[in-house]
mmCIF file of N, CA, C and O in Angstrom:
data_model
loop_
_atom_site.group_PDB
_atom_site.id
_atom_site.type_symbol
_atom_site.label_atom_id
_atom_site.label_comp_id
_atom_site.label_asym_id
_atom_site.label_seq_id
_atom_site.Cartn_x
_atom_site.Cartn_y
_atom_site.Cartn_z
ATOM 1 N N UNK A 20 0.426 -1.205 0.186
ATOM 2 C CA UNK A 20 -0.277 -0.132 -0.281
ATOM 3 C C UNK A 20 0.928 0.934 -0.268
ATOM 4 O O UNK A 20 0.407 2.612 -0.598
ATOM 5 N N UNK A 21 2.182 1.097 0.508
ATOM 6 C CA UNK A 21 2.997 2.464 0.223
ATOM 7 C C UNK A 21 2.642 2.921 -1.239
ATOM 8 O O UNK A 21 3.047 4.148 -1.465
ATOM 9 N N UNK A 22 3.024 2.187 -1.656
ATOM 10 C CA UNK A 22 3.733 2.054 -3.400
ATOM 11 C C UNK A 22 2.074 3.114 -4.032
ATOM 12 O O UNK A 22 2.097 3.946 -4.640
ATOM 13 N N UNK A 23 1.048 2.953 -3.601
ATOM 14 C CA UNK A 23 -0.151 3.029 -4.061
ATOM 15 C C UNK A 23 -0.148 4.440 -3.102
ATOM 16 O O UNK A 23 -0.464 5.514 -3.953
ATOM 17 N N UNK A 24 0.244 4.938 -2.247
ATOM 18 C CA UNK A 24 0.133 5.866 -1.383
ATOM 19 C C UNK A 24 0.593 6.940 -2.055
ATOM 20 O O UNK A 24 0.566 7.881 -2.177
ATOM 21 N N UNK A 25 1.509 6.590 -2.683
ATOM 22 C CA UNK A 25 3.296 7.743 -3.037
ATOM 23 C C UNK A 25 2.348 7.826 -4.322
ATOM 24 O O UNK A 25 2.865 9.331 -4.075
ATOM 25 N N UNK A 26 2.289 6.986 -5.011
ATOM 26 C CA UNK A 26 1.625 7.314 -6.432
ATOM 27 C C UNK A 26 0.929 8.432 -6.752
ATOM 28 O O UNK A 26 0.522 9.424 -7.128
ATOM 29 N N UNK A 27 -0.566 8.030 -5.250
ATOM 30 C CA UNK A 27 -1.819 8.910 -5.113
ATOM 31 C C UNK A 27 -0.959 10.008 -4.698
ATOM 32 O O UNK A 27 -1.582 11.708 -5.548
ATOM 33 N N UNK A 28 0.020 10.475 -4.494
ATOM 34 C CA UNK A 28 0.551 11.611 -3.974
ATOM 35 C C UNK A 28 0.975 12.217 -4.589
ATOM 36 O O UNK A 28 2.349 13.640 -4.579
ATOM 37 N N UNK A 29 1.762 12.017 -5.930
ATOM 38 C CA UNK A 29 1.810 12.565 -7.049
ATOM 39 C C UNK A 29 3.437 11.982 -7.463
ATOM 40 O O UNK A 29 3.962 12.463 -8.455
ATOM 41 N N UNK A 30 3.996 11.454 -7.070
ATOM 42 C CA UNK A 30 5.158 10.536 -6.973
ATOM 43 C C UNK A 30 4.919 9.670 -8.388
ATOM 44 O O UNK A 30 3.868 8.609 -8.324
ATOM 45 N N UNK A 31 5.456 9.770 -9.230
ATOM 46 C CA UNK A 31 5.302 8.538 -10.803
ATOM 47 C C UNK A 31 6.405 7.987 -11.010
ATOM 48 O O UNK A 31 6.396 6.302 -11.558
ATOM 49 N N UNK A 32 8.006 7.827 -10.475
ATOM 50 C CA UNK A 32 8.864 7.563 -10.976
ATOM 51 C C UNK A 32 9.058 6.260 -9.904
ATOM 52 O O UNK A 32 9.458 6.680 -8.646
ATOM 53 N N UNK A 33 10.221 5.480 -10.345
ATOM 54 C CA UNK A 33 10.279 4.292 -9.391
ATOM 55 C C UNK A 33 11.455 4.715 -8.124
ATOM 56 O O UNK A 33 11.334 4.877 -7.221
ATOM 57 N N UNK A 34 12.420 5.620 -8.863
ATOM 58 C CA UNK A 34 13.601 6.205 -8.084
ATOM 59 C C UNK A 34 12.465 7.539 -7.117
ATOM 60 O O UNK A 34 12.879 7.667 -6.018
ATOM 61 N N UNK A 35 11.495 7.972 -7.254
ATOM 62 C CA UNK A 35 10.871 8.971 -6.376
ATOM 63 C C UNK A 35 10.426 8.167 -5.174
ATOM 64 O O UNK A 35 10.331 8.385 -4.050
ATOM 65 N N UNK A 36 9.874 6.699 -5.591
ATOM 66 C CA UNK A 36 9.421 5.675 -4.606
ATOM 67 C C UNK A 36 10.793 5.519 -3.532
ATOM 68 O O UNK A 36 10.153 5.477 -2.535
ATOM 69 N N UNK A 37 11.491 4.885 -4.453
ATOM 70 C CA UNK A 37 12.929 4.766 -3.203
ATOM 71 C C UNK A 37 12.924 5.315 -2.486
ATOM 72 O O UNK A 37 13.709 4.431 -1.363
ATOM 73 N N UNK A 38 13.014 6.657 -2.754
ATOM 74 C CA UNK A 38 13.355 7.826 -1.644
ATOM 75 C C UNK A 38 12.777 7.609 -0.370
ATOM 76 O O UNK A 38 12.613 7.932 0.361
ATOM 77 N N UNK A 39 10.999 7.215 -1.071
ATOM 78 C CA UNK A 39 10.101 7.669 0.255
ATOM 79 C C UNK A 39 9.548 6.554 0.879
ATOM 80 O O UNK A 39 8.825 6.691 2.401
ATOM 81 N N UNK A 40 9.803 5.466 0.256
ATOM 82 C CA UNK A 40 9.562 3.856 1.223
ATOM 83 C C UNK A 40 10.910 3.479 1.906
ATOM 84 O O UNK A 40 11.849 3.116 1.391
ATOM 85 N N UNK A 41 10.825 3.453 3.666
ATOM 86 C CA UNK A 41 12.234 2.845 3.858
ATOM 87 C C UNK A 41 12.172 1.637 3.674
ATOM 88 O O UNK A 41 11.159 1.096 3.426
ATOM 89 N N UNK A 42 13.870 1.340 3.830
ATOM 90 C CA UNK A 42 14.379 -0.239 3.409
ATOM 91 C C UNK A 42 13.666 -0.924 2.875
ATOM 92 O O UNK A 42 13.184 -2.336 2.824
ATOM 93 N N UNK A 43 13.895 -0.413 1.428
ATOM 94 C CA UNK A 43 13.580 -1.271 0.088
ATOM 95 C C UNK A 43 14.341 -1.107 -0.898
ATOM 96 O O UNK A 43 15.112 -0.245 -0.916
ATOM 97 N N UNK A 44 14.885 -2.215 -1.696
ATOM 98 C CA UNK A 44 15.661 -2.154 -2.700
ATOM 99 C C UNK A 44 14.838 -2.265 -4.155
ATOM 100 O O UNK A 44 13.636 -2.323 -4.319
ATOM 101 N N UNK A 45 15.462 -1.950 -4.919
ATOM 102 C CA UNK A 45 14.611 -1.570 -6.555
ATOM 103 C C UNK A 45 14.083 -2.727 -6.218
ATOM 104 O O UNK A 45 13.017 -2.902 -7.360
ATOM 105 N N UNK A 46 15.112 -3.948 -6.320
ATOM 106 C CA UNK A 46 13.821 -4.942 -6.980
ATOM 107 C C UNK A 46 12.691 -5.357 -6.240
ATOM 108 O O UNK A 46 11.743 -5.728 -7.303
ATOM 109 N N UNK A 47 12.837 -5.499 -5.474
ATOM 110 C CA UNK A 47 11.555 -5.909 -4.753
ATOM 111 C C UNK A 47 10.740 -4.481 -4.859
ATOM 112 O O UNK A 47 9.175 -5.199 -4.985
ATOM 113 N N UNK A 48 10.369 -3.272 -5.232
ATOM 114 C CA UNK A 48 9.780 -1.963 -5.718
ATOM 115 C C UNK A 48 9.607 -2.695 -6.952
ATOM 116 O O UNK A 48 8.526 -2.459 -7.057
ATOM 117 N N UNK A 49 10.777 -3.115 -7.510
ATOM 118 C CA UNK A 49 9.871 -3.536 -9.321
ATOM 119 C C UNK A 49 9.067 -4.819 -9.065
ATOM 120 O O UNK A 49 7.839 -4.281 -9.813
ATOM 121 N N UNK A 50 9.118 -5.665 -8.427
ATOM 122 C CA UNK A 50 8.253 -6.794 -8.390
ATOM 123 C C UNK A 50 7.213 -6.276 -8.165
ATOM 124 O O UNK A 50 6.421 -6.934 -8.505
ATOM 125 N N UNK A 51 6.613 -5.389 -6.964
ATOM 126 C CA UNK A 51 5.718 -4.730 -6.582
ATOM 127 C C UNK A 51 4.752 -4.098 -7.310
ATOM 128 O O UNK A 51 3.852 -4.347 -7.604
ATOM 129 N N UNK A 52 5.626 -3.287 -8.552
ATOM 130 C CA UNK A 52 5.396 -2.632 -9.566
ATOM 131 C C UNK A 52 4.599 -3.111 -10.148
ATOM 132 O O UNK A 52 3.440 -2.738 -10.361
ATOM 133 N N UNK A 53 5.091 -4.041 -10.821
ATOM 134 C CA UNK A 53 4.629 -4.758 -11.597
ATOM 135 C C UNK A 53 3.565 -6.077 -11.157
ATOM 136 O O UNK A 53 2.129 -6.271 -12.180
ATOM 137 N N UNK A 54 3.342 -6.642 -9.898
ATOM 138 C CA UNK A 54 1.849 -6.891 -9.255
ATOM 139 C C UNK A 54 0.980 -6.092 -9.478
ATOM 140 O O UNK A 54 0.083 -6.566 -9.852
ATOM 141 N N UNK A 55 0.912 -5.265 -8.840
ATOM 142 C CA UNK A 55 0.233 -3.558 -8.753
ATOM 143 C C UNK A 55 -0.316 -3.536 -10.648
ATOM 144 O O UNK A 55 -1.523 -3.383 -10.618
ATOM 145 N N UNK A 56 0.543 -3.572 -11.273
ATOM 146 C CA UNK A 56 -0.006 -3.642 -12.850
ATOM 147 C C UNK A 56 -0.696 -4.799 -13.390
ATOM 148 O O UNK A 56 -1.878 -4.628 -13.614
ATOM 149 N N UNK A 57 -0.390 -5.632 -12.559
ATOM 150 C CA UNK A 57 -0.354 -6.987 -13.129
ATOM 151 C C UNK A 57 -2.417 -7.076 -12.952
ATOM 152 O O UNK A 57 -3.423 -7.532 -13.419
ATOM 153 N N UNK A 58 -2.533 -6.386 -11.778
ATOM 154 C CA UNK A 58 -3.879 -6.629 -11.247
ATOM 155 C C UNK A 58 -4.654 -5.693 -11.755
ATOM 156 O O UNK A 58 -6.103 -5.885 -10.695
ATOM 157 N N UNK A 59 -4.335 -4.745 -11.857
ATOM 158 C CA UNK A 59 -4.962 -3.546 -12.655
ATOM 159 C C UNK A 59 -4.920 -2.021 -11.848
ATOM 160 O O UNK A 59 -5.943 -1.690 -11.948
ATOM 161 N N UNK A 60 -4.494 -1.955 -10.835
ATOM 162 C CA UNK A 60 -4.187 -0.878 -9.976
ATOM 163 C C UNK A 60 -3.145 0.295 -10.421
ATOM 164 O O UNK A 60 -3.603 1.173 -10.657
ATOM 165 N N UNK A 61 -2.431 -0.278 -11.278
ATOM 166 C CA UNK A 61 -1.631 0.610 -11.829
ATOM 167 C C UNK A 61 -1.121 0.742 -13.125
ATOM 168 O O UNK A 61 -1.741 -0.469 -14.357
ATOM 169 N N UNK A 62 -0.892 1.781 -14.020
ATOM 170 C CA UNK A 62 -0.714 1.788 -15.579
ATOM 171 C C UNK A 62 0.718 2.274 -15.392
ATOM 172 O O UNK A 62 1.342 3.145 -14.878
ATOM 173 N N UNK A 63 1.348 2.194 -16.220
ATOM 174 C CA UNK A 63 2.599 2.243 -16.641
ATOM 175 C C UNK A 63 2.924 3.006 -18.033
ATOM 176 O O UNK A 63 2.205 2.344 -19.291
ATOM 177 N N UNK A 64 3.537 3.818 -18.112
ATOM 178 C CA UNK A 64 4.051 4.926 -19.506
ATOM 179 C C UNK A 64 5.628 4.856 -19.474
ATOM 180 O O UNK A 64 6.378 4.901 -18.382
ATOM 181 N N UNK A 65 6.000 4.484 -20.815
ATOM 182 C CA UNK A 65 7.720 3.842 -20.863
ATOM 183 C C UNK A 65 7.848 5.100 -21.816
ATOM 184 O O UNK A 65 6.660 4.823 -23.163
ATOM 185 N N UNK A 66 8.569 6.019 -21.365
ATOM 186 C CA UNK A 66 8.835 7.053 -22.938
ATOM 187 C C UNK A 66 10.375 6.096 -23.208
ATOM 188 O O UNK A 66 11.424 5.925 -22.513
ATOM 189 N N UNK A 67 9.916 6.867 -24.643
ATOM 190 C CA UNK A 67 11.207 6.480 -25.543
ATOM 191 C C UNK A 67 12.359 7.710 -25.953
ATOM 192 O O UNK A 67 11.800 8.766 -26.409
ATOM 193 N N UNK A 68 12.882 7.238 -24.851
ATOM 194 C CA UNK A 68 14.269 8.602 -24.636
ATOM 195 C C UNK A 68 15.117 7.949 -24.031
ATOM 196 O O UNK A 68 15.165 6.710 -23.087
ATOM 197 N N UNK A 69 16.518 8.298 -23.827
ATOM 198 C CA UNK A 69 17.892 8.052 -23.236
ATOM 199 C C UNK A 69 17.726 9.009 -22.020
ATOM 200 O O UNK A 69 18.365 10.193 -22.364
ATOM 201 N N UNK A 70 18.458 8.723 -20.477
ATOM 202 C CA UNK A 70 17.813 7.516 -20.426
ATOM 203 C C UNK A 70 16.583 6.829 -20.166
ATOM 204 O O UNK A 70 15.914 7.862 -20.329
ATOM 205 N N UNK A 71 16.597 5.722 -20.592
ATOM 206 C CA UNK A 71 14.882 5.828 -20.269
ATOM 207 C C UNK A 71 14.481 5.754 -18.983
ATOM 208 O O UNK A 71 14.744 6.178 -17.966
ATOM 209 N N UNK A 72 13.030 5.971 -19.115
ATOM 210 C CA UNK A 72 12.189 6.798 -17.829
ATOM 211 C C UNK A 72 10.621 5.956 -18.306
ATOM 212 O O UNK A 72 10.621 5.946 -19.054
ATOM 213 N N UNK A 73 10.151 5.525 -16.714
ATOM 214 C CA UNK A 73 9.039 5.284 -17.052
ATOM 215 C C UNK A 73 8.296 6.084 -15.712
ATOM 216 O O UNK A 73 8.523 6.360 -14.788
ATOM 217 N N UNK A 74 6.951 5.749 -15.998
ATOM 218 C CA UNK A 74 5.907 6.510 -14.927
ATOM 219 C C UNK A 74 5.522 5.588 -14.564
ATOM 220 O O UNK A 74 3.935 5.379 -15.750
ATOM 221 N N UNK A 75 4.730 5.857 -13.512
ATOM 222 C CA UNK A 75 3.717 4.734 -13.092
ATOM 223 C C UNK A 75 2.085 5.931 -12.613
ATOM 224 O O UNK A 75 2.538 6.992 -12.399
ATOM 225 N N UNK A 76 1.024 5.215 -12.946
ATOM 226 C CA UNK A 76 -0.825 5.984 -12.325
ATOM 227 C C UNK A 76 -1.474 5.148 -11.879
ATOM 228 O O UNK A 76 -1.066 3.770 -12.405
ATOM 229 N N UNK A 77 -1.900 5.721 -11.347
ATOM 230 C CA UNK A 77 -3.441 4.885 -10.431
ATOM 231 C C UNK A 77 -4.403 5.093 -11.798
ATOM 232 O O UNK A 77 -4.437 5.605 -12.691
ATOM 233 N N UNK A 78 -5.056 3.672 -11.945
ATOM 234 C CA UNK A 78 -6.030 3.297 -13.037
ATOM 235 C C UNK A 78 -6.968 3.707 -12.142
ATOM 236 O O UNK A 78 -7.349 4.131 -10.645
ATOM 237 N N UNK A 79 -8.287 3.963 -12.543
ATOM 238 C CA UNK A 79 -9.745 4.068 -12.368
ATOM 239 C C UNK A 79 -9.911 3.117 -10.693
ATOM 240 O O UNK A 79 -10.238 3.748 -10.102
ATOM 241 N N UNK A 80 -9.500 1.578 -11.224
ATOM 242 C CA UNK A 80 -9.967 0.820 -10.153
ATOM 243 C C UNK A 80 -8.627 0.824 -8.450
ATOM 244 O O UNK A 80 -9.172 1.194 -7.955
ATOM 245 N N UNK A 81 -7.395 1.491 -8.942
ATOM 246 C CA UNK A 81 -6.293 2.081 -8.074
ATOM 247 C C UNK A 81 -7.079 3.358 -7.594
ATOM 248 O O UNK A 81 -6.730 3.500 -6.282
ATOM 249 N N UNK A 82 -7.810 4.601 -8.252
ATOM 250 C CA UNK A 82 -8.374 5.624 -7.580
ATOM 251 C C UNK A 82 -9.488 5.095 -6.323
ATOM 252 O O UNK A 82 -9.480 5.698 -5.612
ATOM 253 N N UNK A 83 -9.806 3.843 -6.753
ATOM 254 C CA UNK A 83 -10.658 3.496 -5.828
ATOM 255 C C UNK A 83 -10.461 2.775 -4.366
ATOM 256 O O UNK A 83 -11.001 2.512 -3.957
ATOM 257 N N UNK A 84 -9.632 2.353 -4.928
ATOM 258 C CA UNK A 84 -8.667 1.585 -3.591
ATOM 259 C C UNK A 84 -8.242 3.055 -3.252
ATOM 260 O O UNK A 84 -7.978 2.725 -1.649
ATOM 261 N N UNK A 85 -7.537 3.639 -3.393
ATOM 262 C CA UNK A 85 -7.627 4.689 -2.207
ATOM 263 C C UNK A 85 -8.682 5.631 -1.830
ATOM 264 O O UNK A 85 -8.620 5.793 -0.582
ATOM 265 N N UNK A 86 -9.893 5.471 -2.022
ATOM 266 C CA UNK A 86 -11.079 6.263 -1.450
ATOM 267 C C UNK A 86 -10.755 4.639 -0.484
ATOM 268 O O UNK A 86 -11.468 5.534 0.588
ATOM 269 N N UNK A 87 -11.416 3.414 -0.706
ATOM 270 C CA UNK A 87 -11.100 2.771 0.651
ATOM 271 C C UNK A 87 -10.409 3.115 1.519
ATOM 272 O O UNK A 87 -10.339 3.216 2.044
ATOM 273 N N UNK A 88 -8.913 3.234 1.055
ATOM 274 C CA UNK A 88 -8.178 3.480 2.066
ATOM 275 C C UNK A 88 -7.904 4.484 3.020
ATOM 276 O O UNK A 88 -8.037 4.550 4.098
ATOM 277 N N UNK A 89 -8.858 5.851 2.537
ATOM 278 C CA UNK A 89 -9.230 6.946 3.234
ATOM 279 C C UNK A 89 -10.053 6.705 4.032
ATOM 280 O O UNK A 89 -10.374 6.881 5.437
ATOM 281 N N UNK A 90 -11.392 5.770 3.253
ATOM 282 C CA UNK A 90 -11.832 4.990 4.720
ATOM 283 C C UNK A 90 -12.018 4.470 5.774
ATOM 284 O O UNK A 90 -12.270 4.646 6.744
ATOM 285 N N UNK A 91 -10.897 3.001 5.658
ATOM 286 C CA UNK A 91 -10.362 3.147 6.667
ATOM 287 C C UNK A 91 -9.664 3.732 7.485
ATOM 288 O O UNK A 91 -9.464 3.165 8.617
ATOM 289 N N UNK A 92 -8.608 4.878 6.955
ATOM 290 C CA UNK A 92 -8.106 5.551 7.608
ATOM 291 C C UNK A 92 -8.982 6.558 8.899
ATOM 292 O O UNK A 92 -8.738 6.234 9.901
ATOM 293 N N UNK A 93 -10.396 6.734 8.169
ATOM 294 C CA UNK A 93 -11.458 7.501 9.523
ATOM 295 C C UNK A 93 -11.962 6.283 10.253
ATOM 296 O O UNK A 93 -12.011 6.487 11.442
ATOM 297 N N UNK A 94 -11.759 5.448 9.813
ATOM 298 C CA UNK A 94 -12.206 4.262 10.565
ATOM 299 C C UNK A 94 -11.439 3.989 11.892
ATOM 300 O O UNK A 94 -11.767 4.054 12.881
ATOM 301 N N UNK A 95 -10.164 4.367 11.491
ATOM 302 C CA UNK A 95 -9.181 3.923 12.125
ATOM 303 C C UNK A 95 -8.987 5.022 13.668
ATOM 304 O O UNK A 95 -8.891 4.702 14.837
ATOM 305 N N UNK A 96 -9.197 6.209 12.892
ATOM 306 C CA UNK A 96 -9.399 7.292 13.345
ATOM 307 C C UNK A 96 -10.526 7.271 14.935
ATOM 308 O O UNK A 96 -10.473 7.799 16.270
ATOM 309 N N UNK A 97 -11.804 6.941 14.377
ATOM 310 C CA UNK A 97 -12.852 6.239 15.249
ATOM 311 C C UNK A 97 -12.680 5.449 16.338
ATOM 312 O O UNK A 97 -13.249 6.147 17.208
ATOM 313 N N UNK A 98 -12.033 4.349 15.944
ATOM 314 C CA UNK A 98 -11.595 3.504 17.185
ATOM 315 C C UNK A 98 -10.759 4.088 17.990
ATOM 316 O O UNK A 98 -10.738 4.008 18.839
ATOM 317 N N UNK A 99 -9.696 5.034 17.270
ATOM 318 C CA UNK A 99 -8.201 5.652 18.120
ATOM 319 C C UNK A 99 -8.901 6.435 19.257
ATOM 320 O O UNK A 99 -8.905 6.874 20.433
ATOM 321 N N UNK A 100 -10.150 7.693 18.592
ATOM 322 C CA UNK A 100 -11.063 8.448 19.356
ATOM 323 C C UNK A 100 -11.843 7.574 20.424
ATOM 324 O O UNK A 100 -11.713 7.997 21.762
ATOM 325 N N UNK A 101 -12.418 6.114 20.338
ATOM 326 C CA UNK A 101 -13.540 5.797 21.037
ATOM 327 C C UNK A 101 -12.268 5.129 22.219
ATOM 328 O O UNK A 101 -13.061 5.048 23.502
ATOM 329 N N UNK A 102 -11.406 5.045 22.001
ATOM 330 C CA UNK A 102 -10.672 4.200 23.224
ATOM 331 C C UNK A 102 -10.191 5.174 23.841
ATOM 332 O O UNK A 102 -10.164 4.841 25.360
ATOM 333 N N UNK A 103 -10.084 6.438 23.996
ATOM 334 C CA UNK A 103 -9.744 7.645 24.356
ATOM 335 C C UNK A 103 -10.636 7.874 25.394
ATOM 336 O O UNK A 103 -10.463 8.216 26.815
ATOM 337 N N UNK A 104 -11.748 7.950 24.997
ATOM 338 C CA UNK A 104 -13.425 7.849 25.765
ATOM 339 C C UNK A 104 -13.555 6.937 26.755
ATOM 340 O O UNK A 104 -13.971 7.042 27.979
ATOM 341 N N UNK A 105 -13.213 5.682 26.654
ATOM 342 C CA UNK A 105 -13.389 4.944 27.471
ATOM 343 C C UNK A 105 -12.168 4.570 28.613
ATOM 344 O O UNK A 105 -11.766 4.786 28.921
#
């Protein structure tokens, strides 16, 4: 989910994500990006230039996932507030 979140925040290139996600190497990141692309969460755009450049973006399905994550976040906040009251 950190990958989806980073892309939602505007990061599109794997090198940007590597700096923002703690303790992940490029190979693992690339595996996860490929899996998310195969699952229809991300789309990949390859630019025909040197050096090669790749950018990822959320698909409509990925954007729906972000909405669910925000709802889950709101639910977590409710739980925390409820525990403070108890």
